[in-house]
Coordinates of N, CA, C and O and ligand atoms in Angstrom, one line a residue:
M1 N 21.4 10.0 -8.3 CA 20.2 9.1 -8.3 C 19.3 9.5 -7.1 O 18.1 9.6 -7.3
G2 N 19.9 9.8 -6.0 CA 19.1 10.2 -4.8 C 18.2 11.4 -5.1 O 17.0 11.5 -4.8
N3 N 18.7 12.4 -5.9 CA 18.0 13.6 -6.2 C 16.8 13.3 -7.1 O 15.7 13.8 -6.9
E4 N 17.0 12.4 -8.1 CA 16.0 12.0 -9.0 C 14.8 11.3 -8.3 O 13.7 11.6 -8.5
A5 N 15.2 10.4 -7.4 CA 14.2 9.7 -6.6 C 13.4 10.7 -5.7 O 12.2 10.6 -5.6
L6 N 14.1 11.6 -5.1 CA 13.4 12.6 -4.3 C 12.5 13.5 -5.1 O 11.4 13.8 -4.7
E7 N 12.9 13.9 -6.3 CA 12.1 14.7 -7.1 C 10.9 14.0 -7.6 O 9.8 14.5 -7.6
Y8 N 11.1 12.7 -8.0 CA 10.0 11.8 -8.4 C 8.9 11.8 -7.3 O 7.7 11.9 -7.5
M9 N 9.4 11.5 -6.1 CA 8.5 11.4 -4.9 C 7.8 12.7 -4.7 O 6.6 12.7 -4.5
N10 N 8.5 13.8 -4.7 CA 7.8 15.1 -4.4 C 6.8 15.5 -5.5 O 5.7 16.0 -5.2
K11 N 7.1 15.1 -6.7 CA 6.2 15.4 -7.8 C 4.9 14.6 -7.7 O 3.9 15.0 -8.3
S12 N 5.0 13.4 -7.1 CA 3.9 12.6 -7.0 C 2.8 13.1 -6.1 O 1.6 12.7 -6.1
K13 N 3.2 14.1 -5.2 CA 2.3 14.5 -4.2 C 1.0 15.1 -4.7 O -0.1 14.9 -4.1
T14 N 1.1 15.8 -5.8 CA -0.2 16.4 -6.4 C -1.2 15.3 -6.7 O -2.4 15.4 -6.4
M15 N -0.7 14.3 -7.4 CA -1.6 13.2 -7.7 C -2.1 12.4 -6.5 O -3.3 12.1 -6.4
V16 N -1.2 12.2 -5.5 CA -1.6 11.5 -4.3 C -2.7 12.3 -3.6 O -3.7 11.7 -3.1
R17 N -2.6 13.6 -3.5 CA -3.6 14.5 -2.9 C -4.9 14.3 -3.6 O -6.0 14.1 -2.9
K18 N -4.9 14.3 -4.9 CA -6.1 14.1 -5.7 C -6.8 12.8 -5.4 O -8.0 12.7 -5.2
L19 N -6.0 11.7 -5.4 CA -6.5 10.4 -5.1 C -7.1 10.3 -3.7 O -8.2 9.8 -3.5
L20 N -6.4 10.9 -2.7 CA -6.9 10.9 -1.3 C -8.2 11.7 -1.2 O -9.1 11.3 -0.4
E21 N -8.2 12.8 -1.8 CA -9.5 13.6 -1.8 C -10.6 12.8 -2.3 O -11.7 12.8 -1.8
Y22 N -10.4 12.2 -3.4 CA -11.4 11.4 -4.1 C -11.9 10.2 -3.2 O -13.0 10.0 -2.9
L23 N -10.9 9.5 -2.6 CA -11.2 8.3 -1.8 C -11.9 8.8 -0.5 O -12.7 8.1 0.1
G24 N -11.5 10.0 0.0 CA -12.0 10.5 1.2 C -13.5 10.8 1.1 O -14.2 10.8 2.1
K25 N -14.0 11.1 -0.1 CA -15.4 11.5 -0.3 C -16.3 10.3 0.2 O -17.3 10.5 0.8
N26 N -15.9 9.1 0.0 CA -16.6 7.9 0.4 C -16.6 7.7 1.9 O -17.3 6.9 2.5
L27 N -15.7 8.4 2.6 CA -15.5 8.3 4.0 C -16.1 9.5 4.8 O -15.8 9.7 6.0
N28 N -16.8 10.3 4.1 CA -17.3 11.6 4.6 C -16.2 12.6 5.0 O -16.4 13.4 5.9
V29 N -15.0 12.4 4.5 CA -13.9 13.3 4.7 C -14.1 14.5 3.7 O -13.9 14.3 2.5
K30 N -14.5 15.6 4.2 CA -14.8 16.7 3.3 C -13.6 17.3 2.6 O -13.6 17.7 1.5
E31 N -12.5 17.5 3.4 CA -11.3 18.1 2.8 C -10.1 17.5 3.4 O -10.1 17.0 4.5
L32 N -9.0 17.5 2.6 CA -7.7 17.0 3.1 C -7.0 18.1 3.8 O -6.1 18.7 3.3
D33 N -7.4 18.4 5.0 CA -6.8 19.5 5.8 C -5.4 19.0 6.3 O -5.0 17.8 6.1
E34 N -4.7 19.8 7.1 CA -3.4 19.5 7.5 C -3.3 18.2 8.4 O -2.5 17.3 8.2
T35 N -4.3 18.0 9.2 CA -4.4 16.8 10.1 C -4.6 15.6 9.3 O -3.9 14.6 9.4
K36 N -5.5 15.6 8.3 CA -5.8 14.5 7.4 C -4.6 14.2 6.5 O -4.2 13.0 6.3
E37 N -4.0 15.3 6.1 CA -2.8 15.1 5.2 C -1.7 14.4 5.9 O -1.1 13.4 5.4
S38 N -1.5 14.7 7.2 CA -0.4 14.1 8.0 C -0.8 12.6 8.3 O 0.1 11.7 8.3
L39 N -2.1 12.4 8.4 CA -2.6 11.0 8.7 C -2.4 10.1 7.5 O -2.0 8.9 7.6
F40 N -2.8 10.6 6.3 CA -2.8 9.7 5.1 C -1.5 9.7 4.4 O -1.1 8.8 3.8
M41 N -0.8 10.9 4.4 CA 0.4 11.0 3.6 C 1.6 11.8 4.3 O 2.4 12.4 3.6
G42 N 1.6 11.6 5.6 CA 2.6 12.3 6.4 C 4.1 11.8 6.2 O 5.0 12.5 6.5
S43 N 4.2 10.6 5.6 CA 5.5 10.1 5.4 C 5.5 9.3 4.1 O 4.8 8.3 4.0
I44 N 6.3 9.7 3.2 CA 6.3 9.1 1.9 C 7.7 8.6 1.6 O 8.7 9.2 1.9
R45 N 7.7 7.4 1.0 CA 9.0 6.7 0.8 C 9.0 6.1 -0.6 O 8.0 5.6 -1.1
V46 N 10.1 6.2 -1.3 CA 10.2 5.5 -2.6 C 11.2 4.4 -2.5 O 12.3 4.5 -1.9
N47 N 10.9 3.2 -3.1 CA 11.8 2.1 -3.1 C 12.2 1.8 -4.6 O 11.4 2.1 -5.5
L48 N 13.4 1.3 -4.7 CA 13.8 0.8 -6.1 C 14.0 -0.7 -6.0 O 14.9 -1.2 -5.3
N49 N 13.1 -1.4 -6.6 CA 13.2 -2.9 -6.6 C 13.8 -3.5 -7.8 O 13.4 -3.1 -8.9
Y50 N 14.8 -4.3 -7.6 CA 15.4 -5.0 -8.8 C 15.3 -6.5 -8.6 O 15.7 -7.0 -7.5
Y51 N 14.7 -7.2 -9.5 CA 14.5 -8.6 -9.5 C 15.4 -9.2 -10.6 O 15.0 -9.2 -11.7
P52 N 16.6 -9.8 -10.2 CA 17.5 -10.4 -11.2 C 16.9 -11.7 -11.8 O 16.0 -12.3 -11.1
I53 N 17.3 -12.0 -13.0 CA 16.8 -13.3 -13.6 C 17.0 -14.4 -12.6 O 18.1 -14.5 -11.9
C54 N 16.0 -15.3 -12.5 CA 16.1 -16.3 -11.5 C 16.3 -17.7 -12.2 O 15.5 -18.0 -13.1
P55 N 17.3 -18.4 -11.8 CA 17.6 -19.7 -12.5 C 16.5 -20.7 -12.3 O 16.3 -21.6 -13.1
N56 N 15.8 -20.7 -11.2 CA 14.8 -21.7 -10.9 C 13.5 -21.0 -10.4 O 13.1 -21.1 -9.3
P57 N 12.8 -20.3 -11.4 CA 11.7 -19.5 -11.0 C 10.5 -20.3 -10.4 O 9.7 -19.7 -9.7
D58 N 10.5 -21.6 -10.6 CA 9.4 -22.4 -10.1 C 9.6 -22.7 -8.6 O 8.7 -23.2 -7.9
L59 N 10.8 -22.5 -8.1 CA 11.1 -22.9 -6.7 C 11.0 -21.8 -5.7 O 11.1 -21.9 -4.5
T60 N 10.8 -20.5 -6.2 CA 10.8 -19.4 -5.4 C 9.8 -18.3 -5.9 O 9.1 -18.5 -6.9
V61 N 9.7 -17.2 -5.2 CA 8.9 -16.1 -5.7 C 9.8 -14.8 -5.6 O 10.8 -14.8 -4.9
G62 N 9.5 -13.8 -6.4 CA 10.2 -12.5 -6.3 C 9.9 -11.8 -5.0 O 10.9 -11.5 -4.2
V63 N 8.7 -11.7 -4.7 CA 8.2 -11.1 -3.3 C 7.0 -12.0 -2.9 O 6.1 -12.2 -3.7
G64 N 7.1 -12.5 -1.7 CA 6.0 -13.3 -1.1 C 4.7 -12.5 -0.9 O 4.8 -11.3 -0.9
R65 N 3.6 -13.2 -0.8 CA 2.3 -12.5 -0.7 C 2.2 -11.7 0.5 O 2.6 -12.1 1.6
H66 N 1.7 -10.4 0.3 CA 1.6 -9.5 1.4 C 0.7 -8.4 1.0 O 0.4 -8.2 -0.2
S67 N 0.3 -7.6 2.0 CA -0.3 -6.3 1.6 C 0.6 -5.2 2.1 O 1.4 -5.5 3.1
D68 N 0.6 -4.1 1.5 CA 1.5 -3.0 1.9 C 0.9 -2.3 3.2 O -0.3 -2.3 3.4
V69 N 1.8 -1.8 4.1 CA 1.4 -1.2 5.3 C 1.0 0.3 5.0 O 0.5 1.0 5.9
S70 N 1.1 0.7 3.8 CA 0.9 2.1 3.5 C -0.6 2.5 3.5 O -1.5 1.6 3.7
S71 N -0.9 3.7 3.3 CA -2.3 4.1 3.0 C -2.6 3.8 1.5 O -3.5 3.2 1.1
L72 N -1.6 4.3 0.7 CA -1.7 4.0 -0.8 C -0.3 3.7 -1.3 O 0.7 4.2 -0.7
T73 N -0.2 2.9 -2.3 CA 1.1 2.6 -3.0 C 0.9 3.0 -4.4 O -0.1 2.6 -5.1
I74 N 1.8 3.8 -4.9 CA 1.8 4.2 -6.4 C 2.9 3.4 -7.0 O 4.1 3.8 -6.8
L75 N 2.6 2.4 -7.8 CA 3.7 1.6 -8.3 C 3.9 1.8 -9.8 O 3.0 1.7 -10.6
L76 N 5.2 2.0 -10.1 CA 5.6 2.0 -11.5 C 6.3 0.7 -11.8 O 7.2 0.4 -11.1
Q77 N 5.9 0.0 -12.8 CA 6.6 -1.3 -13.1 C 7.0 -1.2 -14.6 O 6.4 -0.5 -15.4
D78 N 8.1 -2.0 -14.9 CA 8.6 -2.0 -16.3 C 7.7 -2.9 -17.1 O 6.7 -3.4 -16.6
Q79 N 8.2 -3.3 -18.3 CA 7.3 -4.0 -19.2 C 7.4 -5.5 -19.0 O 6.7 -6.3 -19.8
I80 N 8.1 -6.0 -18.0 CA 8.3 -7.5 -17.9 C 7.1 -8.2 -17.3 O 6.7 -9.3 -17.7
G81 N 6.4 -7.6 -16.3 CA 5.3 -8.3 -15.7 C 5.7 -9.2 -14.6 O 6.8 -9.4 -14.3
G82 N 4.7 -9.8 -13.9 CA 5.0 -10.7 -12.8 C 4.2 -10.4 -11.5 O 4.1 -11.2 -10.6
L83 N 3.7 -9.2 -11.5 CA 2.9 -8.8 -10.3 C 1.5 -9.4 -10.4 O 0.9 -9.3 -11.4
H84 N 1.1 -10.0 -9.3 CA -0.2 -10.6 -9.2 C -1.0 -10.0 -8.0 O -0.3 -9.8 -6.9
V85 N -2.2 -9.7 -8.1 CA -3.1 -9.4 -7.0 C -4.1 -10.4 -6.8 O -4.5 -11.1 -7.7
R86 N -4.5 -10.6 -5.5 CA -5.5 -11.6 -5.2 C -6.9 -11.1 -5.1 O -7.1 -10.1 -4.4
S87 N -7.7 -11.7 -5.9 CA -9.1 -11.2 -6.0 C -9.8 -11.5 -4.6 O -9.7 -12.6 -4.1
L88 N -10.5 -10.5 -4.1 CA -11.2 -10.6 -2.8 C -12.3 -11.6 -2.9 O -12.6 -12.4 -2.0
S89 N -13.0 -11.6 -4.1 CA -14.2 -12.4 -4.2 C -13.9 -13.9 -4.5 O -14.4 -14.7 -3.8
S90 N -12.9 -14.1 -5.4 CA -12.6 -15.5 -5.7 C -11.4 -16.1 -5.0 O -11.3 -17.3 -4.9
G91 N -10.5 -15.2 -4.5 CA -9.3 -15.7 -3.9 C -8.3 -16.1 -5.0 O -7.1 -16.5 -4.7
N92 N -8.6 -15.9 -6.3 CA -7.7 -16.2 -7.4 C -6.6 -15.1 -7.5 O -6.9 -14.0 -7.3
W93 N -5.4 -15.5 -8.0 CA -4.4 -14.6 -8.3 C -4.6 -14.0 -9.7 O -4.8 -14.8 -10.6
V94 N -4.5 -12.7 -9.9 CA -4.8 -12.1 -11.1 C -3.6 -11.3 -11.6 O -3.0 -10.5 -10.8
H95 N -3.1 -11.6 -12.8 CA -1.9 -10.9 -13.2 C -2.2 -9.4 -13.5 O -3.3 -9.1 -14.0
V96 N -1.3 -8.5 -13.1 CA -1.5 -7.1 -13.4 C -0.6 -6.8 -14.6 O 0.6 -6.5 -14.4
P97 N -1.1 -6.8 -15.8 CA -0.3 -6.6 -17.0 C 0.3 -5.2 -17.0 O -0.4 -4.2 -16.7
P98 N 1.6 -5.1 -17.4 CA 2.2 -3.7 -17.5 C 1.5 -2.9 -18.6 O 1.4 -3.5 -19.7
V99 N 1.1 -1.7 -18.3 CA 0.6 -0.8 -19.3 C 1.5 0.4 -19.4 O 1.6 1.1 -18.4
P100 N 2.2 0.6 -20.5 CA 3.1 1.7 -20.6 C 2.5 3.0 -20.2 O 1.4 3.3 -20.6
G101 N 3.2 3.8 -19.4 CA 2.7 5.1 -19.1 C 1.6 5.1 -18.0 O 1.0 6.2 -17.7
S102 N 1.4 4.0 -17.3 CA 0.4 3.9 -16.3 C 1.0 3.5 -14.9 O 2.1 3.0 -14.9
F103 N 0.3 3.8 -13.9 CA 0.7 3.4 -12.5 C -0.3 2.3 -12.0 O -1.5 2.3 -12.4
V104 N 0.2 1.5 -11.1 CA -0.7 0.6 -10.4 C -0.9 1.3 -9.0 O 0.1 1.6 -8.4
I105 N -2.2 1.5 -8.7 CA -2.5 2.1 -7.4 C -3.0 1.0 -6.5 O -4.1 0.5 -6.7
N106 N -2.3 0.8 -5.4 CA -2.7 -0.2 -4.4 C -3.2 0.4 -3.1 O -2.6 1.4 -2.6
I107 N -4.3 -0.1 -2.6 CA -4.8 0.3 -1.2 C -3.9 -0.5 -0.2 O -3.7 -1.7 -0.4
G108 N -3.4 0.2 0.8 CA -2.7 -0.4 1.8 C -3.4 -0.6 3.2 O -4.5 -0.1 3.3
D109 N -2.8 -1.3 4.1 CA -3.4 -1.6 5.4 C -3.9 -0.3 6.2 O -4.9 -0.3 6.8
A110 N -3.1 0.7 6.1 CA -3.4 1.9 6.9 C -4.8 2.5 6.4 O -5.6 2.9 7.2
M111 N -5.0 2.4 5.1 CA -6.2 2.9 4.5 C -7.4 2.0 5.0 O -8.5 2.4 5.3
Q112 N -7.1 0.7 5.0 CA -8.2 -0.3 5.5 C -8.6 0.1 6.9 O -9.7 0.1 7.2
I113 N -7.6 0.3 7.8 CA -7.9 0.6 9.2 C -8.6 2.0 9.3 O -9.6 2.1 10.0
L114 N -8.1 3.0 8.7 CA -8.7 4.3 8.8 C -10.1 4.3 8.2 O -10.9 5.1 8.7
S115 N -10.4 3.5 7.2 CA -11.7 3.5 6.6 C -12.6 2.5 7.3 O -13.7 2.2 6.8
N116 N -12.1 1.9 8.4 CA -12.9 0.9 9.1 C -13.3 -0.3 8.2 O -14.4 -0.8 8.3
G117 N -12.4 -0.6 7.3 CA -12.6 -1.8 6.4 C -13.4 -1.5 5.2 O -13.7 -2.4 4.4
R118 N -13.8 -0.2 5.0 CA -14.6 0.1 3.7 C -13.7 -0.1 2.5 O -14.1 -0.6 1.5
Y119 N -12.4 0.3 2.6 CA -11.4 0.0 1.6 C -10.6 -1.1 2.1 O -10.2 -1.2 3.3
K120 N -10.3 -2.1 1.2 CA -9.5 -3.3 1.6 C -8.2 -3.2 1.0 O -8.1 -3.0 -0.2
S121 N -7.1 -3.4 1.8 CA -5.8 -3.5 1.2 C -5.7 -4.7 0.3 O -6.4 -5.7 0.5
V122 N -4.9 -4.6 -0.7 CA -4.8 -5.7 -1.7 C -3.6 -6.6 -1.4 O -2.5 -6.1 -1.2
E123 N -3.9 -7.9 -1.4 CA -2.8 -8.8 -1.2 C -2.2 -9.0 -2.6 O -2.9 -9.1 -3.6
H124 N -0.8 -9.0 -2.6 CA -0.1 -9.1 -3.9 C 1.2 -9.9 -3.7 O 1.7 -10.0 -2.6
R125 N 1.7 -10.3 -4.8 CA 3.0 -11.0 -4.8 C 3.7 -10.8 -6.2 O 3.0 -10.4 -7.2
V126 N 4.9 -11.1 -6.3 CA 5.6 -11.0 -7.6 C 6.3 -12.3 -7.8 O 7.0 -12.9 -7.0
L127 N 6.0 -12.9 -9.0 CA 6.6 -14.2 -9.4 C 8.0 -14.0 -9.9 O 8.3 -12.9 -10.4
A128 N 8.8 -15.0 -9.7 CA 10.2 -14.9 -10.2 C 10.2 -15.2 -11.7 O 9.3 -15.8 -12.2
N129 N 11.2 -14.6 -12.4 CA 11.2 -14.7 -13.8 C 12.5 -15.4 -14.3 O 13.6 -14.9 -13.9
G130 N 12.4 -16.4 -15.1 CA 13.6 -17.2 -15.5 C 14.4 -16.6 -16.7 O 15.5 -17.0 -17.0
S131 N 13.8 -15.6 -17.3 CA 14.5 -15.0 -18.5 C 14.7 -13.5 -18.6 O 15.4 -13.0 -19.4
N132 N 14.1 -12.8 -17.7 CA 14.3 -11.3 -17.7 C 14.5 -10.8 -16.3 O 13.9 -11.2 -15.3
N133 N 15.4 -9.7 -16.2 CA 15.4 -8.9 -15.0 C 14.2 -8.0 -15.0 O 13.7 -7.7 -16.0
R134 N 13.8 -7.6 -13.8 CA 12.6 -6.8 -13.7 C 12.9 -5.6 -12.7 O 13.7 -5.8 -11.7
I135 N 12.4 -4.5 -13.0 CA 12.5 -3.3 -12.1 C 11.1 -2.8 -11.7 O 10.3 -2.7 -12.6
S136 N 10.9 -2.4 -10.5 CA 9.7 -1.7 -10.1 C 10.0 -0.6 -9.1 O 11.0 -0.7 -8.4
V137 N 9.3 0.5 -9.2 CA 9.5 1.6 -8.3 C 8.2 2.0 -7.6 O 7.4 2.7 -8.1
P138 N 8.0 1.5 -6.4 CA 6.8 1.9 -5.6 C 7.1 3.1 -4.8 O 8.1 3.3 -4.2
I139 N 6.0 4.0 -4.8 CA 6.0 5.1 -3.8 C 5.0 4.7 -2.7 O 3.9 4.4 -3.0
F140 N 5.5 4.5 -1.5 CA 4.7 4.2 -0.4 C 4.2 5.5 0.3 O 5.1 6.2 0.8
V141 N 2.9 5.7 0.3 CA 2.3 6.9 1.0 C 1.8 6.4 2.3 O 0.9 5.6 2.4
N142 N 2.4 6.9 3.4 CA 2.1 6.4 4.7 C 1.7 7.5 5.7 O 2.0 8.6 5.5
P143 N 1.0 7.1 6.8 CA 0.8 8.0 7.9 C 2.2 8.3 8.5 O 3.2 7.6 8.3
K144 N 2.3 9.4 9.3 CA 3.5 9.7 10.0 C 3.7 8.6 11.0 O 2.8 8.1 11.6
P145 N 5.0 8.2 11.3 CA 5.3 7.1 12.2 C 4.6 7.3 13.5 O 4.1 6.3 14.1
E146 N 4.5 8.5 14.1 CA 3.9 8.7 15.4 C 2.4 8.9 15.4 O 1.8 9.0 16.4
S147 N 1.8 8.9 14.2 CA 0.4 9.0 14.1 C -0.3 7.8 14.7 O 0.1 6.7 14.7
V148 N -1.5 8.1 15.4 CA -2.3 7.1 15.9 C -3.4 6.8 14.9 O -4.1 7.7 14.5
I149 N -3.4 5.6 14.3 CA -4.4 5.3 13.3 C -5.5 4.4 13.8 O -5.2 3.4 14.6
G150 N -6.7 4.7 13.5 CA -7.9 3.9 13.8 C -9.0 4.3 12.9 O -8.8 5.3 12.1
P151 N -10.2 3.7 13.0 CA -11.3 4.2 12.2 C -11.5 5.7 12.3 O -11.6 6.2 13.5
L152 N -11.6 6.4 11.2 CA -11.8 7.9 11.3 C -13.1 8.2 11.9 O -14.1 7.6 11.7
P153 N -13.1 9.3 12.7 CA -14.4 9.8 13.4 C -15.5 10.0 12.3 O -16.6 9.7 12.6
E154 N -15.1 10.5 11.1 CA -16.2 10.7 10.1 C -16.8 9.4 9.7 O -18.0 9.4 9.2
V155 N -16.1 8.3 9.8 CA -16.6 7.0 9.3 C -17.5 6.4 10.4 O -18.6 5.8 10.1
V156 N -17.2 6.5 11.6 CA -18.0 5.9 12.7 C -19.0 6.9 13.3 O -19.7 6.5 14.2
A157 N -19.1 8.1 12.7 CA -20.0 9.1 13.3 C -21.5 8.6 13.3 O -22.2 8.9 14.2
N158 N -21.8 7.9 12.2 CA -23.3 7.5 12.1 C -23.6 6.2 12.8 O -24.5 5.5 12.4
G159 N -22.8 5.8 13.8 CA -23.1 4.6 14.6 C -22.4 3.4 14.0 O -22.7 2.3 14.6
E160 N -21.6 3.5 13.0 CA -21.0 2.3 12.5 C -20.0 1.8 13.5 O -19.3 2.5 14.1
E161 N -20.1 0.5 13.8 CA -19.2 -0.2 14.8 C -17.8 -0.2 14.3 O -17.5 -0.7 13.3
P162 N -16.9 0.3 15.1 CA -15.4 0.2 14.7 C -14.9 -1.2 14.8 O -15.2 -1.9 15.8
I163 N -14.3 -1.7 13.8 CA -13.7 -3.0 13.8 C -12.2 -3.0 14.1 O -11.6 -4.0 14.3
Y164 N -11.6 -1.8 14.1 CA -10.2 -1.7 14.4 C -10.0 -0.8 15.6 O -10.8 0.1 15.8
K165 N -9.0 -1.0 16.4 CA -8.6 -0.1 17.5 C -7.6 0.9 17.0 O -7.0 0.7 15.9
D166 N -7.3 1.8 17.9 CA -6.2 2.8 17.6 C -4.9 2.2 17.8 O -4.6 1.6 18.9
V167 N -4.0 2.3 16.8 CA -2.6 1.8 17.0 C -1.7 2.9 16.6 O -2.0 3.7 15.7
V168 N -0.5 2.9 17.2 CA 0.5 3.8 16.8 C 1.1 3.2 15.5 O 1.5 2.1 15.4
Y169 N 1.2 4.1 14.5 CA 1.6 3.5 13.1 C 2.9 2.9 13.2 O 3.1 1.8 12.6
S170 N 3.9 3.4 13.9 CA 5.2 2.8 13.9 C 5.2 1.4 14.6 O 6.0 0.5 14.2
D171 N 4.3 1.2 15.5 CA 4.1 -0.1 16.1 C 3.6 -1.1 15.1 O 4.0 -2.3 15.0
Y172 N 2.7 -0.6 14.3 CA 2.1 -1.5 13.2 C 3.2 -1.9 12.2 O 3.3 -3.1 11.9
V173 N 4.0 -0.9 11.8 CA 5.0 -1.2 10.9 C 6.1 -2.1 11.4 O 6.5 -3.1 10.8
R174 N 6.4 -1.9 12.7 CA 7.4 -2.8 13.4 C 6.9 -4.2 13.4 O 7.6 -5.2 13.1
Y175 N 5.6 -4.4 13.7 CA 5.0 -5.7 13.7 C 5.1 -6.4 12.3 O 5.4 -7.6 12.2
F176 N 4.8 -5.6 11.3 CA 4.9 -6.1 9.9 C 6.3 -6.6 9.6 O 6.4 -7.7 9.0
F177 N 7.3 -5.9 9.9 CA 8.7 -6.3 9.5 C 9.3 -7.3 10.4 O 10.3 -7.9 10.1
K178 N 8.6 -7.6 11.6 CA 9.1 -8.6 12.5 C 8.9 -10.1 12.0 O 9.6 -11.0 12.4
K179 N 8.0 -10.2 11.1 CA 7.6 -11.6 10.6 C 7.8 -11.7 9.1 O 7.9 -10.7 8.4
A180 N 7.8 -13.0 8.6 CA 7.9 -13.2 7.2 C 6.6 -12.8 6.5 O 5.5 -12.7 7.2
H181 N 6.6 -12.4 5.2 CA 5.4 -12.1 4.5 C 4.4 -13.2 4.5 O 4.8 -14.4 4.2
D182 N 3.2 -12.9 5.0 CA 2.3 -14.0 5.1 C 0.9 -13.5 4.8 O 0.0 -13.4 5.6
G183 N 0.7 -13.0 3.6 CA -0.6 -12.6 3.1 C -1.1 -11.4 3.9 O -0.3 -10.5 4.2
K184 N -2.4 -11.4 4.3 CA -3.0 -10.2 4.9 C -3.1 -10.2 6.4 O -3.9 -9.5 7.0
K185 N -2.4 -11.1 7.0 CA -2.6 -11.3 8.5 C -2.2 -10.1 9.3 O -2.7 -10.0 10.4
T186 N -1.3 -9.3 8.8 CA -0.8 -8.2 9.6 C -1.9 -7.3 10.1 O -1.9 -6.8 11.3
V187 N -3.0 -7.1 9.3 CA -4.0 -6.2 9.6 C -4.8 -6.6 10.9 O -5.4 -5.8 11.6
D188 N -4.8 -7.9 11.2 CA -5.4 -8.4 12.4 C -4.8 -7.8 13.7 O -5.5 -7.8 14.7
F189 N -3.6 -7.3 13.5 CA -2.9 -6.7 14.7 C -3.8 -5.5 15.2 O -3.7 -5.2 16.4
A190 N -4.5 -4.9 14.3 CA -5.3 -3.7 14.7 C -6.8 -4.1 15.0 O -7.6 -3.2 15.3
K191 N -7.1 -5.4 14.8 CA -8.5 -5.8 15.1 C -8.9 -5.6 16.5 O -8.1 -5.9 17.4
I192 N -10.2 -5.2 16.7 CA -10.7 -5.1 18.1 C -10.9 -6.5 18.6 O -11.5 -7.4 17.9
Ligands
AKG1 O1 7.6 -5.2 -7.7 C1 6.3 -5.1 -7.6 O2 5.6 -5.0 -8.6 C2 5.7 -5.0 -6.3 C3 6.7 -4.8 -5.1 C4 6.0 -4.8 -3.8 O3 5.0 -5.4 -3.6 C5 6.5 -4.0 -2.7 O4 7.7 -3.5 -2.9 O5 5.9 -3.9 -1.7
FE2_2 FE1 3.9 -4.6 -1.9

């Protein structure tokens, strides 16, 4: 199993690079050189999530509301459903229906900080299910733990006011795991 997970992760890198190159265009990042690659995708992790049938789905949730600390998350979900994302404009929870053969791509907090808030990490949660087990496999694409993340020089070059300070990525992650999932509050840790 370990080998399959590792192979899956490594094979995803081509797609991840393409996505980052595309997203980088909006940030005046001309190319994904070694420095940028280490900043956006220097540390990649794959998780295997199993949500067993829940006898009282109304009393709990599968995963509480949070945003990922990653730069990007590439999520593979099975056909059961239950993932919801929160609309930035309305605040409403929107179900993300499983589409066979597709990935859900989520923006994470590191991307929000690096882009000086141009890209917003998505708040999401998973509801408990009373009749089906569910499996999901997220690939978390992260900065290297020792990376210092803050608004990219390319983004603030034209006089844009930075709204985040530089933080060591591992400090940010430690802060995230220190507390219970509570929506998008973690990102305030990096606010100026
Ligand atoms: O199971 C899912 O669809 C999402 C899981 C999740 O949000 C996470 O592992 O961070
Ligand atoms: Fe998540």
